Amino acid sequence: MAKMMDPKLAALYKKYLLGELTPQEKTIFLDLLTACDEEDLPSLEEVIALDDNVCDLNKSTSDHIFYMITGTELNTTVQPIWRRWRVLISAAAALLLISFAFLFWDIVPSTQTESKYKVVKYTNPTKFVKQLTLSDGTQIALRQGAYVEILSDFNTDSLRRVKLSGEAFFEVAKNPEKAFVIVNSGDFDVRVLGTAFNLICSPQRSCLVLSHGKVKVSHGKQYSIVHPGQQVAYDKREKQFDVSIADTVISSNGKDDLLSFNNVPLSQIVADLNNLYPDQNLRLIDSFQAASYTGYLPASDLEKSLKILNTAFNQTIIHKK
């Protein structure tokens, strides 16, 4: 038994073919089309049957329709009325199929593009600060034990989305067309266009200190705008943002300050440096493999670190390739 067609869909279908849909009706029509199965779509015969009026096309209109579909002039040979209807029905069906193709062309490719993107993850297992430069020019000073995940394709997606665990200093490249968003990182999300800030995201604490620019932090439907010289945290007990004055010098110095080492094996220090600077291929001489170091080293200055270590042992103990 044939399915009963949806009268509302059929009526909209007819108005669509006649070019009489209002913008609101067009939205409803497209929603109905995407929600129903193919067999639920009314045939053109059913649509035509909704109206008892005779459809009379003048010659110029018929010529135009035929030319747009076939690319050739209409044959003036008189044809039976049932053949004319068959041609018109076939032509209208072809136009409808083309419309569907363009509709789904707009919907499907974006989903496929997003599904092909593979999340990129940067980690810093060393005791130093790891310097990163993302594809958009954003610079990140990734602190010890932290990691950052790049969740979107900066070239094609509408947002530059990342996730942070640990502590990092961000210098976000300006792009008014694509906001830089840090999501699922601690107690709140961060949204910026271009600015510099230090961010700590851990199960125990989430805190942002803004050096320059302006950022928006959000927790659910709550949000707060942070200005330079301020720090923000989310008070879980009071369920609100806590904004206060901050020392931006101290927070920004963390990206390149001195690190303290207490009886750390030289082999471990060299391994960390090789992790940060793999192209240097640093090598510790064999006679110092069991030695340890106590003192300070620059967090992100390789040359100074090597000079300090070699000076501390009164000889060149670490060689480059």
Tab-separated table of N, CA and C in Angstrom, residues 75-164:
chain	number	residue	atom	x	y	z
A	75	ASN	N	11.474	22.453	-30.161
A	75	ASN	CA	10.921	22.022	-31.433
A	75	ASN	C	9.468	22.480	-31.522
A	76	THR	N	9.139	23.161	-32.591
A	76	THR	CA	7.805	23.726	-32.714
A	76	THR	C	6.761	22.701	-33.097
A	77	THR	N	7.200	21.438	-33.308
A	77	THR	CA	6.232	20.393	-33.659
A	77	THR	C	5.220	20.223	-32.541
A	78	VAL	N	3.975	20.183	-32.883
A	78	VAL	CA	2.919	20.046	-31.886
A	78	VAL	C	2.971	18.644	-31.287
A	79	GLN	N	2.974	18.581	-29.964
A	79	GLN	CA	3.019	17.302	-29.273
A	79	GLN	C	1.758	17.139	-28.442
A	80	PRO	N	1.356	15.894	-28.190
A	80	PRO	CA	0.193	15.654	-27.330
A	80	PRO	C	0.450	16.234	-25.940
A	81	ILE	N	-0.641	16.624	-25.290
A	81	ILE	CA	-0.514	17.266	-23.981
A	81	ILE	C	0.162	16.361	-22.959
A	82	TRP	N	-0.063	15.027	-23.041
A	82	TRP	CA	0.549	14.134	-22.047
A	82	TRP	C	2.060	14.094	-22.221
A	83	ARG	N	2.579	14.276	-23.466
A	83	ARG	CA	4.017	14.305	-23.677
A	83	ARG	C	4.622	15.590	-23.123
A	84	ARG	N	3.879	16.685	-23.270
A	84	ARG	CA	4.373	17.952	-22.708
A	84	ARG	C	4.520	17.842	-21.190
A	85	TRP	N	3.503	17.261	-20.578
A	85	TRP	CA	3.595	17.106	-19.117
A	85	TRP	C	4.769	16.211	-18.730
A	86	ARG	N	5.041	15.149	-19.506
A	86	ARG	CA	6.157	14.258	-19.182
A	86	ARG	C	7.485	15.005	-19.254
A	87	VAL	N	7.636	15.851	-20.293
A	87	VAL	CA	8.866	16.631	-20.429
A	87	VAL	C	9.032	17.581	-19.256
A	88	LEU	N	7.913	18.287	-18.942
A	88	LEU	CA	7.995	19.252	-17.843
A	88	LEU	C	8.278	18.573	-16.515
A	89	ILE	N	7.621	17.412	-16.288
A	89	ILE	CA	7.852	16.672	-15.036
A	89	ILE	C	9.305	16.228	-14.942
A	90	SER	N	9.850	15.686	-16.049
A	90	SER	CA	11.247	15.250	-16.043
A	90	SER	C	12.190	16.420	-15.799
A	91	ALA	N	11.897	17.548	-16.447
A	91	ALA	CA	12.749	18.726	-16.279
A	91	ALA	C	12.708	19.239	-14.850
A	92	ALA	N	11.502	19.308	-14.285
A	92	ALA	CA	11.387	19.791	-12.905
A	92	ALA	C	12.085	18.850	-11.944
A	93	ALA	N	11.943	17.535	-12.179
A	93	ALA	CA	12.634	16.566	-11.312
A	93	ALA	C	14.138	16.734	-11.394
A	94	ALA	N	14.646	16.988	-12.635
A	94	ALA	CA	16.090	17.191	-12.794
A	94	ALA	C	16.555	18.416	-12.033
A	95	LEU	N	15.760	19.504	-12.138
A	95	LEU	CA	16.126	20.718	-11.400
A	95	LEU	C	16.117	20.489	-9.910
A	96	LEU	N	15.139	19.706	-9.424
A	96	LEU	CA	15.062	19.428	-7.992
A	96	LEU	C	16.258	18.615	-7.527
A	97	LEU	N	16.655	17.614	-8.339
A	97	LEU	CA	17.826	16.813	-7.991
A	97	LEU	C	19.078	17.667	-7.933
A	98	ILE	N	19.205	18.614	-8.872
A	98	ILE	CA	20.360	19.516	-8.857
A	98	ILE	C	20.360	20.356	-7.593
A	99	SER	N	19.155	20.816	-7.188
A	99	SER	CA	19.055	21.610	-5.967
A	99	SER	C	19.494	20.801	-4.754
A	100	PHE	N	19.046	19.516	-4.705
A	100	PHE	CA	19.467	18.642	-3.609
A	100	PHE	C	20.981	18.468	-3.589
A	101	ALA	N	21.557	18.308	-4.794
A	101	ALA	CA	23.007	18.103	-4.873
A	101	ALA	C	23.755	19.280	-4.284
A	102	PHE	N	23.328	20.506	-4.651
A	102	PHE	CA	23.994	21.696	-4.107
A	102	PHE	C	23.766	21.825	-2.610
A	103	LEU	N	22.552	21.457	-2.146
A	103	LEU	CA	22.255	21.542	-0.719
A	103	LEU	C	23.183	20.656	0.075
A	104	PHE	N	23.321	19.384	-0.335
A	104	PHE	CA	24.162	18.460	0.414
A	104	PHE	C	25.641	18.687	0.163
A	105	TRP	N	25.977	19.287	-0.963
A	105	TRP	CA	27.378	19.662	-1.204
A	105	TRP	C	27.846	20.655	-0.151
A	106	ASP	N	26.937	21.566	0.260
A	106	ASP	CA	27.278	22.566	1.275
A	106	ASP	C	27.410	21.934	2.652
A	107	ILE	N	26.627	20.860	2.898
A	107	ILE	CA	26.599	20.283	4.236
A	107	ILE	C	27.713	19.278	4.450
A	108	VAL	N	27.924	18.357	3.491
A	108	VAL	CA	28.816	17.228	3.698
A	108	VAL	C	30.292	17.578	3.740
A	109	PRO	N	30.850	18.394	2.804
A	109	PRO	CA	32.295	18.601	2.784
A	109	PRO	C	32.865	19.129	4.078
A	110	SER	N	32.180	20.061	4.768
A	110	SER	CA	32.718	20.623	5.988
A	110	SER	C	32.890	19.555	7.047
A	111	THR	N	31.912	18.604	7.132
A	111	THR	CA	32.012	17.527	8.111
A	111	THR	C	33.175	16.620	7.785
A	112	GLN	N	33.359	16.320	6.493
A	112	GLN	CA	34.461	15.448	6.106
A	112	GLN	C	35.805	16.108	6.391
A	113	THR	N	35.912	17.426	6.168
A	113	THR	CA	37.177	18.119	6.412
A	113	THR	C	37.557	18.054	7.880
A	114	GLU	N	36.553	18.293	8.767
A	114	GLU	CA	36.845	18.279	10.186
A	114	GLU	C	37.241	16.888	10.655
A	115	SER	N	36.588	15.828	10.093
A	115	SER	CA	36.877	14.479	10.547
A	115	SER	C	38.272	14.030	10.135
A	116	LYS	N	38.837	14.623	9.082
A	116	LYS	CA	40.157	14.218	8.624
A	116	LYS	C	41.270	14.840	9.457
A	117	TYR	N	40.982	15.911	10.201
A	117	TYR	CA	42.036	16.573	10.961
A	117	TYR	C	42.472	15.704	12.137
A	118	LYS	N	43.765	15.561	12.315
A	118	LYS	CA	44.318	14.771	13.402
A	118	LYS	C	44.908	15.703	14.450
A	119	VAL	N	44.466	15.526	15.690
A	119	VAL	CA	44.929	16.376	16.791
A	119	VAL	C	46.439	16.235	16.966
A	120	VAL	N	47.111	17.387	17.106
A	120	VAL	CA	48.565	17.410	17.314
A	120	VAL	C	48.838	17.734	18.781
A	121	LYS	N	49.705	16.972	19.409
A	121	LYS	CA	49.997	17.145	20.832
A	121	LYS	C	51.481	17.422	21.037
A	122	TYR	N	51.793	18.475	21.811
A	122	TYR	CA	53.166	18.807	22.176
A	122	TYR	C	53.317	18.630	23.685
A	123	THR	N	54.333	17.904	24.090
A	123	THR	CA	54.582	17.679	25.513
A	123	THR	C	55.952	18.214	25.895
A	124	ASN	N	56.125	18.454	27.178
A	124	ASN	CA	57.428	18.888	27.687
A	124	ASN	C	57.765	18.085	28.940
A	125	PRO	N	58.407	16.928	28.765
A	125	PRO	CA	58.765	16.099	29.917
A	125	PRO	C	60.062	16.546	30.594
A	126	THR	N	60.698	17.590	30.067
A	126	THR	CA	61.995	18.020	30.581
A	126	THR	C	61.843	18.987	31.745
A	127	LYS	N	62.982	19.403	32.323
A	127	LYS	CA	62.985	20.391	33.394
A	127	LYS	C	63.144	21.811	32.857
A	128	PHE	N	63.198	21.959	31.537
A	128	PHE	CA	63.370	23.264	30.915
A	128	PHE	C	62.039	23.773	30.369
A	129	VAL	N	62.070	24.958	29.771
A	129	VAL	CA	60.893	25.519	29.105
A	129	VAL	C	61.005	25.224	27.614
A	130	LYS	N	59.956	24.665	27.039
A	130	LYS	CA	59.961	24.295	25.628
A	130	LYS	C	59.275	25.387	24.814
A	131	GLN	N	59.979	25.934	23.825
A	131	GLN	CA	59.443	27.003	22.981
A	131	GLN	C	58.779	26.407	21.744
A	132	LEU	N	57.516	26.794	21.507
A	132	LEU	CA	56.768	26.313	20.343
A	132	LEU	C	56.305	27.495	19.503
A	133	THR	N	56.277	27.317	18.189
A	133	THR	CA	55.683	28.296	17.278
A	133	THR	C	54.651	27.568	16.436
A	134	LEU	N	53.376	27.936	16.588
A	134	LEU	CA	52.303	27.271	15.861
A	134	LEU	C	52.207	27.802	14.435
A	135	SER	N	51.389	27.153	13.623
A	135	SER	CA	51.313	27.481	12.197
A	135	SER	C	50.827	28.900	11.931
A	136	ASP	N	50.078	29.495	12.873
A	136	ASP	CA	49.581	30.861	12.682
A	136	ASP	C	50.534	31.919	13.224
A	137	GLY	N	51.688	31.478	13.771
A	137	GLY	CA	52.656	32.410	14.341
A	137	GLY	C	52.560	32.561	15.844
A	138	THR	N	51.563	31.962	16.460
A	138	THR	CA	51.429	32.003	17.920
A	138	THR	C	52.612	31.300	18.566
A	139	GLN	N	53.164	31.941	19.601
A	139	GLN	CA	54.303	31.366	20.316
A	139	GLN	C	53.862	30.915	21.708
A	140	ILE	N	54.326	29.733	22.086
A	140	ILE	CA	53.982	29.164	23.385
A	140	ILE	C	55.257	28.744	24.096
A	141	ALA	N	55.413	29.223	25.327
A	141	ALA	CA	56.506	28.758	26.190
A	141	ALA	C	55.907	27.708	27.122
A	142	LEU	N	56.138	26.449	26.804
A	142	LEU	CA	55.523	25.335	27.531
A	142	LEU	C	56.393	24.952	28.722
A	143	ARG	N	55.820	25.070	29.918
A	143	ARG	CA	56.590	24.814	31.139
A	143	ARG	C	56.820	23.323	31.365
A	144	GLN	N	57.613	23.052	32.353
A	144	GLN	CA	57.987	21.683	32.673
A	144	GLN	C	56.754	20.833	32.998
A	145	GLY	N	56.656	19.659	32.370
A	145	GLY	CA	55.570	18.730	32.643
A	145	GLY	C	54.248	19.079	31.990
A	146	ALA	N	54.179	20.155	31.218
A	146	ALA	CA	52.920	20.572	30.594
A	146	ALA	C	52.783	19.966	29.197
A	147	TYR	N	51.558	20.002	28.686
A	147	TYR	CA	51.343	19.637	27.287
A	147	TYR	C	50.204	20.473	26.726
A	148	VAL	N	50.250	20.678	25.402
A	148	VAL	CA	49.208	21.434	24.705
A	148	VAL	C	48.785	20.639	23.477
A	149	GLU	N	47.468	20.605	23.223
A	149	GLU	CA	46.922	19.898	22.072
A	149	GLU	C	46.314	20.908	21.098
A	150	ILE	N	46.629	20.779	19.826
A	150	ILE	CA	46.055	21.633	18.784
A	150	ILE	C	44.838	20.896	18.231
A	151	LEU	N	43.647	21.418	18.514
A	151	LEU	CA	42.402	20.702	18.250
A	151	LEU	C	41.784	21.007	16.894
A	152	SER	N	42.275	22.030	16.188
A	152	SER	CA	41.661	22.387	14.906
A	152	SER	C	42.726	22.776	13.896
A	153	ASP	N	42.316	22.782	12.641
A	153	ASP	CA	43.192	23.202	11.549
A	153	ASP	C	43.115	24.720	11.444
A	154	PHE	N	44.193	25.412	11.784
A	154	PHE	CA	44.192	26.871	11.808
A	154	PHE	C	43.939	27.474	10.426
A	155	ASN	N	44.214	26.715	9.365
A	155	ASN	CA	44.065	27.247	8.009
A	155	ASN	C	42.620	27.173	7.509
A	156	THR	N	41.871	26.155	7.933
A	156	THR	CA	40.541	25.942	7.369
A	156	THR	C	39.403	26.142	8.362
A	157	ASP	N	39.625	25.893	9.637
A	157	ASP	CA	38.542	25.987	10.619
A	157	ASP	C	38.290	27.437	11.031
A	158	SER	N	37.082	27.695	11.530
A	158	SER	CA	36.684	29.061	11.890
A	158	SER	C	37.273	29.520	13.212
A	159	LEU	N	37.730	28.581	14.054
A	159	LEU	CA	38.350	28.909	15.338
A	159	LEU	C	39.704	28.230	15.443
A	160	ARG	N	40.620	28.870	16.164
A	160	ARG	CA	41.907	28.253	16.482
A	160	ARG	C	41.769	27.661	17.890
A	161	ARG	N	41.475	26.364	17.975
A	161	ARG	CA	41.162	25.734	19.253
A	161	ARG	C	42.338	24.915	19.758
A	162	VAL	N	42.697	25.104	21.047
A	162	VAL	CA	43.758	24.330	21.682
A	162	VAL	C	43.304	23.924	23.077
A	163	LYS	N	44.013	22.972	23.647
A	163	LYS	CA	43.764	22.530	25.016
A	163	LYS	C	45.098	22.493	25.751
A	164	LEU	N	45.121	22.977	26.991
A	164	LEU	CA	46.355	23.035	27.782
A	164	LEU	C	46.198	22.248	29.071
